[in-house]
PDB file of C-alpha atoms and ligand atoms in Angstrom:
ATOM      1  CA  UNK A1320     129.053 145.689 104.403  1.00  0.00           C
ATOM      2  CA  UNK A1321     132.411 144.471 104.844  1.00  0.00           C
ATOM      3  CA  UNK A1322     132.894 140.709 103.962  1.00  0.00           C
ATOM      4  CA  UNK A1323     133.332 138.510 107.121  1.00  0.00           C
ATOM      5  CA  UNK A1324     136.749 138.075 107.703  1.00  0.00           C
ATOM      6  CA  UNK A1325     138.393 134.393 109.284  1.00  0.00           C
ATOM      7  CA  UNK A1326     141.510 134.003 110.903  1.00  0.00           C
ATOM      8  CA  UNK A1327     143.151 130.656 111.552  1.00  0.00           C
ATOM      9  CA  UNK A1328     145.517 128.265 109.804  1.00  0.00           C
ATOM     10  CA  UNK A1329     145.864 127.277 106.187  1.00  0.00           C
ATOM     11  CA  UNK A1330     143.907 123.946 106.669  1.00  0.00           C
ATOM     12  CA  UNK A1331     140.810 122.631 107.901  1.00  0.00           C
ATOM     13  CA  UNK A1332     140.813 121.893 111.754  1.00  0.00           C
ATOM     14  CA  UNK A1333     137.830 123.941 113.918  1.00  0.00           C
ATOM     15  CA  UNK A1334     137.515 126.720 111.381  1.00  0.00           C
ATOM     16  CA  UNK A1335     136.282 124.276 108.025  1.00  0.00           C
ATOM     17  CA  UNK A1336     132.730 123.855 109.205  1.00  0.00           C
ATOM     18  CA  UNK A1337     132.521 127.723 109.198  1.00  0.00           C
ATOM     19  CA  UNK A1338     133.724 127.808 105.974  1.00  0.00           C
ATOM     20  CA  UNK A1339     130.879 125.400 104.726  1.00  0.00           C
ATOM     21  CA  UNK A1340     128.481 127.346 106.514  1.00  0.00           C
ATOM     22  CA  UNK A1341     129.281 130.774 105.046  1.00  0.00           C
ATOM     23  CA  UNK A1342     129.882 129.104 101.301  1.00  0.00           C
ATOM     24  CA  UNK A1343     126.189 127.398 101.791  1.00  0.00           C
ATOM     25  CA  UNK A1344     124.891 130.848 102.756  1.00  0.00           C
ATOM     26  CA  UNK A1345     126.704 132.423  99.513  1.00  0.00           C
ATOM     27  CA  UNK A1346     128.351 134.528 102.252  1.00  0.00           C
ATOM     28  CA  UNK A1347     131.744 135.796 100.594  1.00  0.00           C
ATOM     29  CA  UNK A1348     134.807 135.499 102.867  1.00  0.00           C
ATOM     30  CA  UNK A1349     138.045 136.935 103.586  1.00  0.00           C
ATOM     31  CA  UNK A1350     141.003 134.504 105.104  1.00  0.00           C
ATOM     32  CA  UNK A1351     144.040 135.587 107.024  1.00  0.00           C
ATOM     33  CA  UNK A1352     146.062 132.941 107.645  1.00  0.00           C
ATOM     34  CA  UNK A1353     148.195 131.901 110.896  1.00  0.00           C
ATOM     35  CA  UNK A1354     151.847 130.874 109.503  1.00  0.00           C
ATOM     36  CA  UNK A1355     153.843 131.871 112.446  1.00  0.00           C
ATOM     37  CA  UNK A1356     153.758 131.905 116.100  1.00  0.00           C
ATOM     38  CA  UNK A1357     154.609 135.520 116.101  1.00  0.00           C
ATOM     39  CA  UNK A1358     151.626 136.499 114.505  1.00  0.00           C
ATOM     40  CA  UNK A1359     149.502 134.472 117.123  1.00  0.00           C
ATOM     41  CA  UNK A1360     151.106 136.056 119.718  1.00  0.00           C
ATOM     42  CA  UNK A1361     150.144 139.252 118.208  1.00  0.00           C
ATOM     43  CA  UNK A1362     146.693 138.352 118.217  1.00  0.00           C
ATOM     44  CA  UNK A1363     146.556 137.030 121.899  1.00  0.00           C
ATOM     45  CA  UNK A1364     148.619 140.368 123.073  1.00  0.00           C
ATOM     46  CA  UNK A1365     146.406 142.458 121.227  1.00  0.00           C
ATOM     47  CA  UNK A1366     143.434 140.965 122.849  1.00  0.00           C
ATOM     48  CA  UNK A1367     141.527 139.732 120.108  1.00  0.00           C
ATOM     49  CA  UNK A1368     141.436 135.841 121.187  1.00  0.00           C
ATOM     50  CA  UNK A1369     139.030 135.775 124.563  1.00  0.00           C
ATOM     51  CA  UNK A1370     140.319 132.481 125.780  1.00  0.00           C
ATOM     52  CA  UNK A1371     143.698 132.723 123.943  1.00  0.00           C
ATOM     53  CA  UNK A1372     142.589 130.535 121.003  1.00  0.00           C
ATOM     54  CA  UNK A1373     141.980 130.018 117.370  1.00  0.00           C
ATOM     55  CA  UNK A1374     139.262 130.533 115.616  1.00  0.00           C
ATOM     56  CA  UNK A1375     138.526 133.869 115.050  1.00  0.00           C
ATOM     57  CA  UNK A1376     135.972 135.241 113.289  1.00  0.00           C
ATOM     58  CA  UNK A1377     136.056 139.754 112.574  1.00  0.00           C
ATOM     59  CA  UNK A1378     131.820 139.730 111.307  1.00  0.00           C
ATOM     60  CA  UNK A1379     129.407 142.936 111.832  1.00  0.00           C
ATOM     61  CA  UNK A1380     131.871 144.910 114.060  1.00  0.00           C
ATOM     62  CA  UNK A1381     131.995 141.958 115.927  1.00  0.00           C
ATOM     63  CA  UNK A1382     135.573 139.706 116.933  1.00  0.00           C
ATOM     64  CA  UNK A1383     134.242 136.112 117.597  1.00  0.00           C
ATOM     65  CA  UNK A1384     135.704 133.643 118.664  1.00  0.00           C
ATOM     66  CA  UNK A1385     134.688 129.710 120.321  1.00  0.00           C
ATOM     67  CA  UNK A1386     133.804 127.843 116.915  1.00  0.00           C
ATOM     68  CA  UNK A1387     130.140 126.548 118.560  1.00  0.00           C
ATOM     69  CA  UNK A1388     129.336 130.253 118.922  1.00  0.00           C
ATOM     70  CA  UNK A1389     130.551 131.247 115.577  1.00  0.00           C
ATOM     71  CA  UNK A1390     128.414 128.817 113.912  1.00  0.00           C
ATOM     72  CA  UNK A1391     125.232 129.622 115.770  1.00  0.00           C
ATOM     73  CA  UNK A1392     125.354 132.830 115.156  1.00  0.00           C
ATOM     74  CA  UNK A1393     125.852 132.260 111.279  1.00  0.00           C
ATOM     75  CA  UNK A1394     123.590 129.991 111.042  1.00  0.00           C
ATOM     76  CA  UNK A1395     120.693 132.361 112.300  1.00  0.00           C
ATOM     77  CA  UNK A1396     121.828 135.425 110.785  1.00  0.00           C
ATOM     78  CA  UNK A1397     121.873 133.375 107.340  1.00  0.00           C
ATOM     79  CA  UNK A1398     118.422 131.811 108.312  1.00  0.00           C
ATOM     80  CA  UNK A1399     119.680 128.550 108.351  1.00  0.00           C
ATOM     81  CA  UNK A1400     118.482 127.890 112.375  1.00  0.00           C
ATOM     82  CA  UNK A1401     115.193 126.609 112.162  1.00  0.00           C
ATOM     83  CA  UNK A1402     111.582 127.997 112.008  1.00  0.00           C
ATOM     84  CA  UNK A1403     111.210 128.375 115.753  1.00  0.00           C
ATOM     85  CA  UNK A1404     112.612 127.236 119.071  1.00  0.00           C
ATOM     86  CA  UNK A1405     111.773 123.181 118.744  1.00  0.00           C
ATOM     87  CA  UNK A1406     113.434 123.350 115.355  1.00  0.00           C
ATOM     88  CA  UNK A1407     116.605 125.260 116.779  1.00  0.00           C
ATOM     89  CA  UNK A1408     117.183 123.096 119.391  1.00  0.00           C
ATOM     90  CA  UNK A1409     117.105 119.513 116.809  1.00  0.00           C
ATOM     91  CA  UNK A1410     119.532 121.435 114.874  1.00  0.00           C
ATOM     92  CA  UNK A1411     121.790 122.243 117.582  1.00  0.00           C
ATOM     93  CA  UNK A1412     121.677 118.216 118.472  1.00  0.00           C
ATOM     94  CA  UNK A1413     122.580 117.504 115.348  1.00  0.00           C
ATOM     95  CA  UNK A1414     125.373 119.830 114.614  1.00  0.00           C
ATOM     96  CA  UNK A1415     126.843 118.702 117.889  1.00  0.00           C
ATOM     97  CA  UNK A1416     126.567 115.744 116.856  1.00  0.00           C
ATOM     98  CA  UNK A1417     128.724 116.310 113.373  1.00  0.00           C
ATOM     99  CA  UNK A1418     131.172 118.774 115.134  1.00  0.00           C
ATOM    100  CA  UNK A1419     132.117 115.493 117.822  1.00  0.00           C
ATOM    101  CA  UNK A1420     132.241 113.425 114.836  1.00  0.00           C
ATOM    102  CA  UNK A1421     134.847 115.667 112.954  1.00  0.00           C
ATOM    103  CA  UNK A1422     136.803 117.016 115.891  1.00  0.00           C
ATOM    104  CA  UNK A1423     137.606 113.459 116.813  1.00  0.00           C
ATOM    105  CA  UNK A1424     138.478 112.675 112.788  1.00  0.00           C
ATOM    106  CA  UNK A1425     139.990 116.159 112.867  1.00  0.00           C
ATOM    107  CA  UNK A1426     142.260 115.098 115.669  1.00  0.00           C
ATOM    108  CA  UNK A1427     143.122 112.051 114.640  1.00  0.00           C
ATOM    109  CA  UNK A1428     145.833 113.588 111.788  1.00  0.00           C
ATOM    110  CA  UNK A1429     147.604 114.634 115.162  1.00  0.00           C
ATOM    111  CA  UNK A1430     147.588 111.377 116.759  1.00  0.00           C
ATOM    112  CA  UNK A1431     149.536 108.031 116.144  1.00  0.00           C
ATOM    113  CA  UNK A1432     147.031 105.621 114.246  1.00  0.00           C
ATOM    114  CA  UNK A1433     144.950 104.583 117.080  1.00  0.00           C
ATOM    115  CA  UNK A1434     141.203 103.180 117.210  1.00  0.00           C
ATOM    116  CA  UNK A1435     140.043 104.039 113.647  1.00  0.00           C
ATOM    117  CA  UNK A1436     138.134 107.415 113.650  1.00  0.00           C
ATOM    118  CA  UNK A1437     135.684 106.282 111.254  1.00  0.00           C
ATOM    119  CA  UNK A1438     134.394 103.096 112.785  1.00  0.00           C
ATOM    120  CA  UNK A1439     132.416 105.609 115.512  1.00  0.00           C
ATOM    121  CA  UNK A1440     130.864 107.403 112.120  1.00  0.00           C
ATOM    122  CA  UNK A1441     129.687 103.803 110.791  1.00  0.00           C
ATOM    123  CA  UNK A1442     128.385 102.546 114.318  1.00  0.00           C
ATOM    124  CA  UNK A1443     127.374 106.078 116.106  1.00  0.00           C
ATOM    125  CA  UNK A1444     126.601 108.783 114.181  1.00  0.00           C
ATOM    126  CA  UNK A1445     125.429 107.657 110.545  1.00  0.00           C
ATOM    127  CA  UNK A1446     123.106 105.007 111.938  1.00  0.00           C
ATOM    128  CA  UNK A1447     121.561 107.785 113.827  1.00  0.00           C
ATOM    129  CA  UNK A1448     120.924 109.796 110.815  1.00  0.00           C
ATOM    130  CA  UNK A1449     119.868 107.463 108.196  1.00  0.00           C
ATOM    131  CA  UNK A1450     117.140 106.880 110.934  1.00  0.00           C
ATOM    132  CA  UNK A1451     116.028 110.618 111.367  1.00  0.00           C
ATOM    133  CA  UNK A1452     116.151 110.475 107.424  1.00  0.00           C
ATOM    134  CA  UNK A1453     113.833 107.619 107.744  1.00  0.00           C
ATOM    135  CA  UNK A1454     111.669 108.929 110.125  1.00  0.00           C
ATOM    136  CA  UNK A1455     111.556 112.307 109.366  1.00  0.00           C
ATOM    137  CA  UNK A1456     110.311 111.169 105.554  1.00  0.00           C
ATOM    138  CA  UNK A1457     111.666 115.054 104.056  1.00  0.00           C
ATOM    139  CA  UNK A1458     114.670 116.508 102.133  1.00  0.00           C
ATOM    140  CA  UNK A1459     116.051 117.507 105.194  1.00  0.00           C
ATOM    141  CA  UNK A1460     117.169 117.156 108.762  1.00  0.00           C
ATOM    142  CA  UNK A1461     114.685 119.548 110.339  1.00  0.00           C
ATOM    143  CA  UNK A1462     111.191 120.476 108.899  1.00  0.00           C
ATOM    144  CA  UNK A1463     111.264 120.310 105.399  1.00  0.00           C
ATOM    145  CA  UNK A1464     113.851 123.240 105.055  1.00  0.00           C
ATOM    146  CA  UNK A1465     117.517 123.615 104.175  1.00  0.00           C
ATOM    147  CA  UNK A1466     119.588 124.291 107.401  1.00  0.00           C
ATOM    148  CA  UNK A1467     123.053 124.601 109.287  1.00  0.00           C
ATOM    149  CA  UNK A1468     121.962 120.907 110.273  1.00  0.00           C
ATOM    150  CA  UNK A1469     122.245 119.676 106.737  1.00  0.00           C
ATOM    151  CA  UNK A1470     125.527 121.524 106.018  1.00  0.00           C
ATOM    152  CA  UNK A1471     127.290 119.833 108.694  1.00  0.00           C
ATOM    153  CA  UNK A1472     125.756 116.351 107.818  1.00  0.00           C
ATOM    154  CA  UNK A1473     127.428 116.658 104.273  1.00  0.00           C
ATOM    155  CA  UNK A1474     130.752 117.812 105.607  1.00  0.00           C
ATOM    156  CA  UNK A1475     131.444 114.952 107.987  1.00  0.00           C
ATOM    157  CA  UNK A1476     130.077 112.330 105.420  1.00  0.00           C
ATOM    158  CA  UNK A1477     132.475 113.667 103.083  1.00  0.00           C
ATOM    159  CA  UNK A1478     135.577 113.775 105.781  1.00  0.00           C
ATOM    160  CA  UNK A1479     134.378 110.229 106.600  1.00  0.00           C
ATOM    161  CA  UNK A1480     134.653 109.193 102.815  1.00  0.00           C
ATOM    162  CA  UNK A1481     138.088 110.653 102.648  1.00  0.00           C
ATOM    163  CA  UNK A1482     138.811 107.947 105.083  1.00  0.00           C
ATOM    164  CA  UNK A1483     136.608 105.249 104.113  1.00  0.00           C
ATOM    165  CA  UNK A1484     135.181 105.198 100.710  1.00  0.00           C
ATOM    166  CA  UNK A1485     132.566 102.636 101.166  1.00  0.00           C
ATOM    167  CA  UNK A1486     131.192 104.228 104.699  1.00  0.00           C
ATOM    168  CA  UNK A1487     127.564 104.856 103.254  1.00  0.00           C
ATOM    169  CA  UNK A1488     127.497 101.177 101.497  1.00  0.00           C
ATOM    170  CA  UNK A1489     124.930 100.766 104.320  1.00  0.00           C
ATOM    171  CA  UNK A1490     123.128 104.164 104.643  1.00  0.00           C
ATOM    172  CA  UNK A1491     121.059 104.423 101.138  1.00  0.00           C
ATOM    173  CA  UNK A1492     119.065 107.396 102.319  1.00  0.00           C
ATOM    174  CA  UNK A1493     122.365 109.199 103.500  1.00  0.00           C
ATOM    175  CA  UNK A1494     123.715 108.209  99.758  1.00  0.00           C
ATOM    176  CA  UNK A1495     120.294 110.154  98.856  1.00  0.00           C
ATOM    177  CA  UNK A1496     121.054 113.111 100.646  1.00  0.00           C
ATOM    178  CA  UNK A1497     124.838 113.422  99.777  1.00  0.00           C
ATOM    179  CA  UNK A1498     123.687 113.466  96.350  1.00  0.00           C
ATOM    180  CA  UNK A1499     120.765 116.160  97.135  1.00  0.00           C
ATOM    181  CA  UNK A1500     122.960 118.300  98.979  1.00  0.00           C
ATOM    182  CA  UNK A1501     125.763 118.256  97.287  1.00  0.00           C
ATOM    183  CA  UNK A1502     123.906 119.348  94.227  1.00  0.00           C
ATOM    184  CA  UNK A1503     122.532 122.660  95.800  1.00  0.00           C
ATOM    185  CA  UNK A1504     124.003 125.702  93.784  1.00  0.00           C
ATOM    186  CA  UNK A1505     126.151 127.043  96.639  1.00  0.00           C
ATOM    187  CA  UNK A1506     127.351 123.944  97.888  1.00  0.00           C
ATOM    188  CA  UNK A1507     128.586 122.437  94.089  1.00  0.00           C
ATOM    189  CA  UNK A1508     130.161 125.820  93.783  1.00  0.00           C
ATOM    190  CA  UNK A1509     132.587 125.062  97.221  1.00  0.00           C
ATOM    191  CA  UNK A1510     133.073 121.508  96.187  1.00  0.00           C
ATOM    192  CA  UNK A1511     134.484 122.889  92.592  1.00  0.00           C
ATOM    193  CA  UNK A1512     138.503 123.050  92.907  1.00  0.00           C
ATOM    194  CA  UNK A1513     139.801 126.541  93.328  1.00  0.00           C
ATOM    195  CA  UNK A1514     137.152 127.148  96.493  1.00  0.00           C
ATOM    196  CA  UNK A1515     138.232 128.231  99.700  1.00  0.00           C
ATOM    197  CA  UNK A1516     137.731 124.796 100.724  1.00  0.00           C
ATOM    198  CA  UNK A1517     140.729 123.237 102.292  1.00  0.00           C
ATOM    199  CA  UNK A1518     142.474 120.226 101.675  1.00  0.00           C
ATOM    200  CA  UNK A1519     142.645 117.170 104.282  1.00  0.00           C
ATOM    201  CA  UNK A1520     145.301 118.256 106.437  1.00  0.00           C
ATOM    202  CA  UNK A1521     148.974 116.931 105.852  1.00  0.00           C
ATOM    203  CA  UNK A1522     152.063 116.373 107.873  1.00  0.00           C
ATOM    204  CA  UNK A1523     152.962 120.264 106.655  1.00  0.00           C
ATOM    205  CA  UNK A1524     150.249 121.384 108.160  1.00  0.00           C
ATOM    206  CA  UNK A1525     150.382 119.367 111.265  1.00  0.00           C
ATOM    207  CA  UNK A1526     154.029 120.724 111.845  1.00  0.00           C
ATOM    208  CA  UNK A1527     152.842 124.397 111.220  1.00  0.00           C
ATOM    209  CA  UNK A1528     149.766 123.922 113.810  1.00  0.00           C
ATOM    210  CA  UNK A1529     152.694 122.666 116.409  1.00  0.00           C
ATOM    211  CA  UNK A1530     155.235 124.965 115.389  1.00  0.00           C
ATOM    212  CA  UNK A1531     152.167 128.225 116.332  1.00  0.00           C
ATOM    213  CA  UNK A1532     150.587 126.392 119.353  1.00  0.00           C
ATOM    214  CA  UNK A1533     153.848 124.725 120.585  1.00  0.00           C
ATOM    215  CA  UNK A1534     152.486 121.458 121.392  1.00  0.00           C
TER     216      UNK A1534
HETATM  217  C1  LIG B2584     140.574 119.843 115.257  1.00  0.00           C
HETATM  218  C2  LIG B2584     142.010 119.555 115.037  1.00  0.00           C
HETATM  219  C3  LIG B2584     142.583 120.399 113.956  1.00  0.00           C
HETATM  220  C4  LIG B2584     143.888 121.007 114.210  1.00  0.00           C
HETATM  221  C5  LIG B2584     144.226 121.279 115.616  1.00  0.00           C
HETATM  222  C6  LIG B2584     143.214 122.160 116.271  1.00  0.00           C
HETATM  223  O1  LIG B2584     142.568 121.440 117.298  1.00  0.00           O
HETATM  224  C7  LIG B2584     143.179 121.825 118.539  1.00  0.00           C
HETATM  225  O2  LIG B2584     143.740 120.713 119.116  1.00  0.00           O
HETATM  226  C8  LIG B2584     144.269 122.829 118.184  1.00  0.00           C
HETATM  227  C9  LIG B2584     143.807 123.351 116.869  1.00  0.00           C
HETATM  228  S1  LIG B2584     142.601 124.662 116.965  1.00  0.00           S
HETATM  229  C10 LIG B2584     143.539 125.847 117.777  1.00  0.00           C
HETATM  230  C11 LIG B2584     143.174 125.888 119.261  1.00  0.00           C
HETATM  231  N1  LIG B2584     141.786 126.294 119.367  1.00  0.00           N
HETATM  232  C12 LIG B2584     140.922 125.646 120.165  1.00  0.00           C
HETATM  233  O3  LIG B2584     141.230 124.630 120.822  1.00  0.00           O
HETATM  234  C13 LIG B2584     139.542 126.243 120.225  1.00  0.00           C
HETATM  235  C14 LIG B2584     138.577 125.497 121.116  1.00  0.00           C
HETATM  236  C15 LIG B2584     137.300 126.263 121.292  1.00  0.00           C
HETATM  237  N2  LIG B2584     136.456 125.565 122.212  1.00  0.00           N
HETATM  238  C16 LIG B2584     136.570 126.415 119.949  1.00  0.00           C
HETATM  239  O4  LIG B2584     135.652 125.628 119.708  1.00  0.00           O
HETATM  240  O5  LIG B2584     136.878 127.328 119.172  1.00  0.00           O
HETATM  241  C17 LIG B2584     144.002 126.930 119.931  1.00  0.00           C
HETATM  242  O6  LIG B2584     143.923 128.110 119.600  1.00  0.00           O
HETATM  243  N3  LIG B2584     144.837 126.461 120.861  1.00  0.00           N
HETATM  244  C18 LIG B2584     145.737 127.385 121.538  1.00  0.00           C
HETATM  245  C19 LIG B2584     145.539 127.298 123.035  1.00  0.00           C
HETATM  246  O7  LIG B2584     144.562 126.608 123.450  1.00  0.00           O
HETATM  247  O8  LIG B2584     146.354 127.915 123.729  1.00  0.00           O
END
């Protein structure tokens, strides 16, 4: 079957998470990436963006796009959604829960240092998590099985580290699971260099995303 095939910029923004997602899965990719408004335009003339927008995801005959969607649908086609219905639904929490936390980091590289990104991470979203660690008493988020919920957990702990080193000083059980996660097969594999894991983004990148959406 054809590999899956992303389009959207050179650089992190809404598409990353699906990049972790596919990577975790050992899902080989294909990127094309957005350097100029012209060949946005082409994609929104040629009717391939349903609300106009960015990412967009060519899988099983299939043009997706809303990142939410995307990810739900990899995550069950890849079995990573759960054993049944109560399980799905704790993962989708959860992942919303990650995906507000890295939007608003995510954002932040467009915005003039304001309220520091990473102080909601330290008083919001990791407490919340080192409790369901606590509580929950297994490897993982949900049941005692690897799933999109646990992907998503170590990509915003690592975009929160990239802003605050010491972020987990008081979360040892997230520590635990950083180091448990990170070490799965697929998952050391993306954090080698030479991945298709991208970089934090960079005022290059910021002007590109501007120069496309013209904002
Ligand atoms: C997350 C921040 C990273 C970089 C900037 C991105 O965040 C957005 O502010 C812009 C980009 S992403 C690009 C942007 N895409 C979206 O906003 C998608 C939102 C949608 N709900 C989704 O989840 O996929 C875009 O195509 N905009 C064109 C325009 O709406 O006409």
């Amino acid at each position: 079957a054809a590999k899956p095939k992303l389009h959207y910029f050179r650089g992190r923004g809404r598409m990353e998470s699906v990049r972790w997602l596919l990577a975790a899965a050992g899902v080989e990719f294909e990127e094309e990436f957005l350097e100029t408004r012209e060949q946005y335009e082409k994609l929104q003339k040629d009717g391939r963006l349903l609300f106009g927008q960015v990412p967009l995801v060519e899988i099983d005959g299939m043009e997706l796009t809303q990142t939410r969607a995307i990810l739900s649908y990899l995550a069950a086609k890849y079995n990573l959604y759960g054993k049944d219905l109560k399980e799905r639904v704790r993962i989708d929490m959860y992942t919303d829960g990650t995906l507000d936390l890295m939007m608003m980091v995510a954002v932040g590289a467009f915005k003039p240092p304001a309220e520091k990104e990473e102080t909601s991470a330290k008083t919001r979203y990791f407490p919340v998590f080192e409790k369901i660690l606590k509580d929950h008493g297994e490897d993982f988020l949900v049941g005692n099985k690897f799933s999109w919920a646990d992907i998503q957990l170590l990509e915003a702990i690592l975009l929160v580290e990239e802003l605050d080193a010491s972020v987990l000083s008081d979360f040892p059980l997230l520590k635990a699971f950083k180091t448990r996660i990170s070490n799965i097969p697929t998952i050391k594999k993306f954090l080698q260099p030479g991945s298709q894991r991208k970089p934090p983004p960079d005022s290059h990148y910021v002007a590109v995303v501007r120069e496309i959406l013209q904002f």
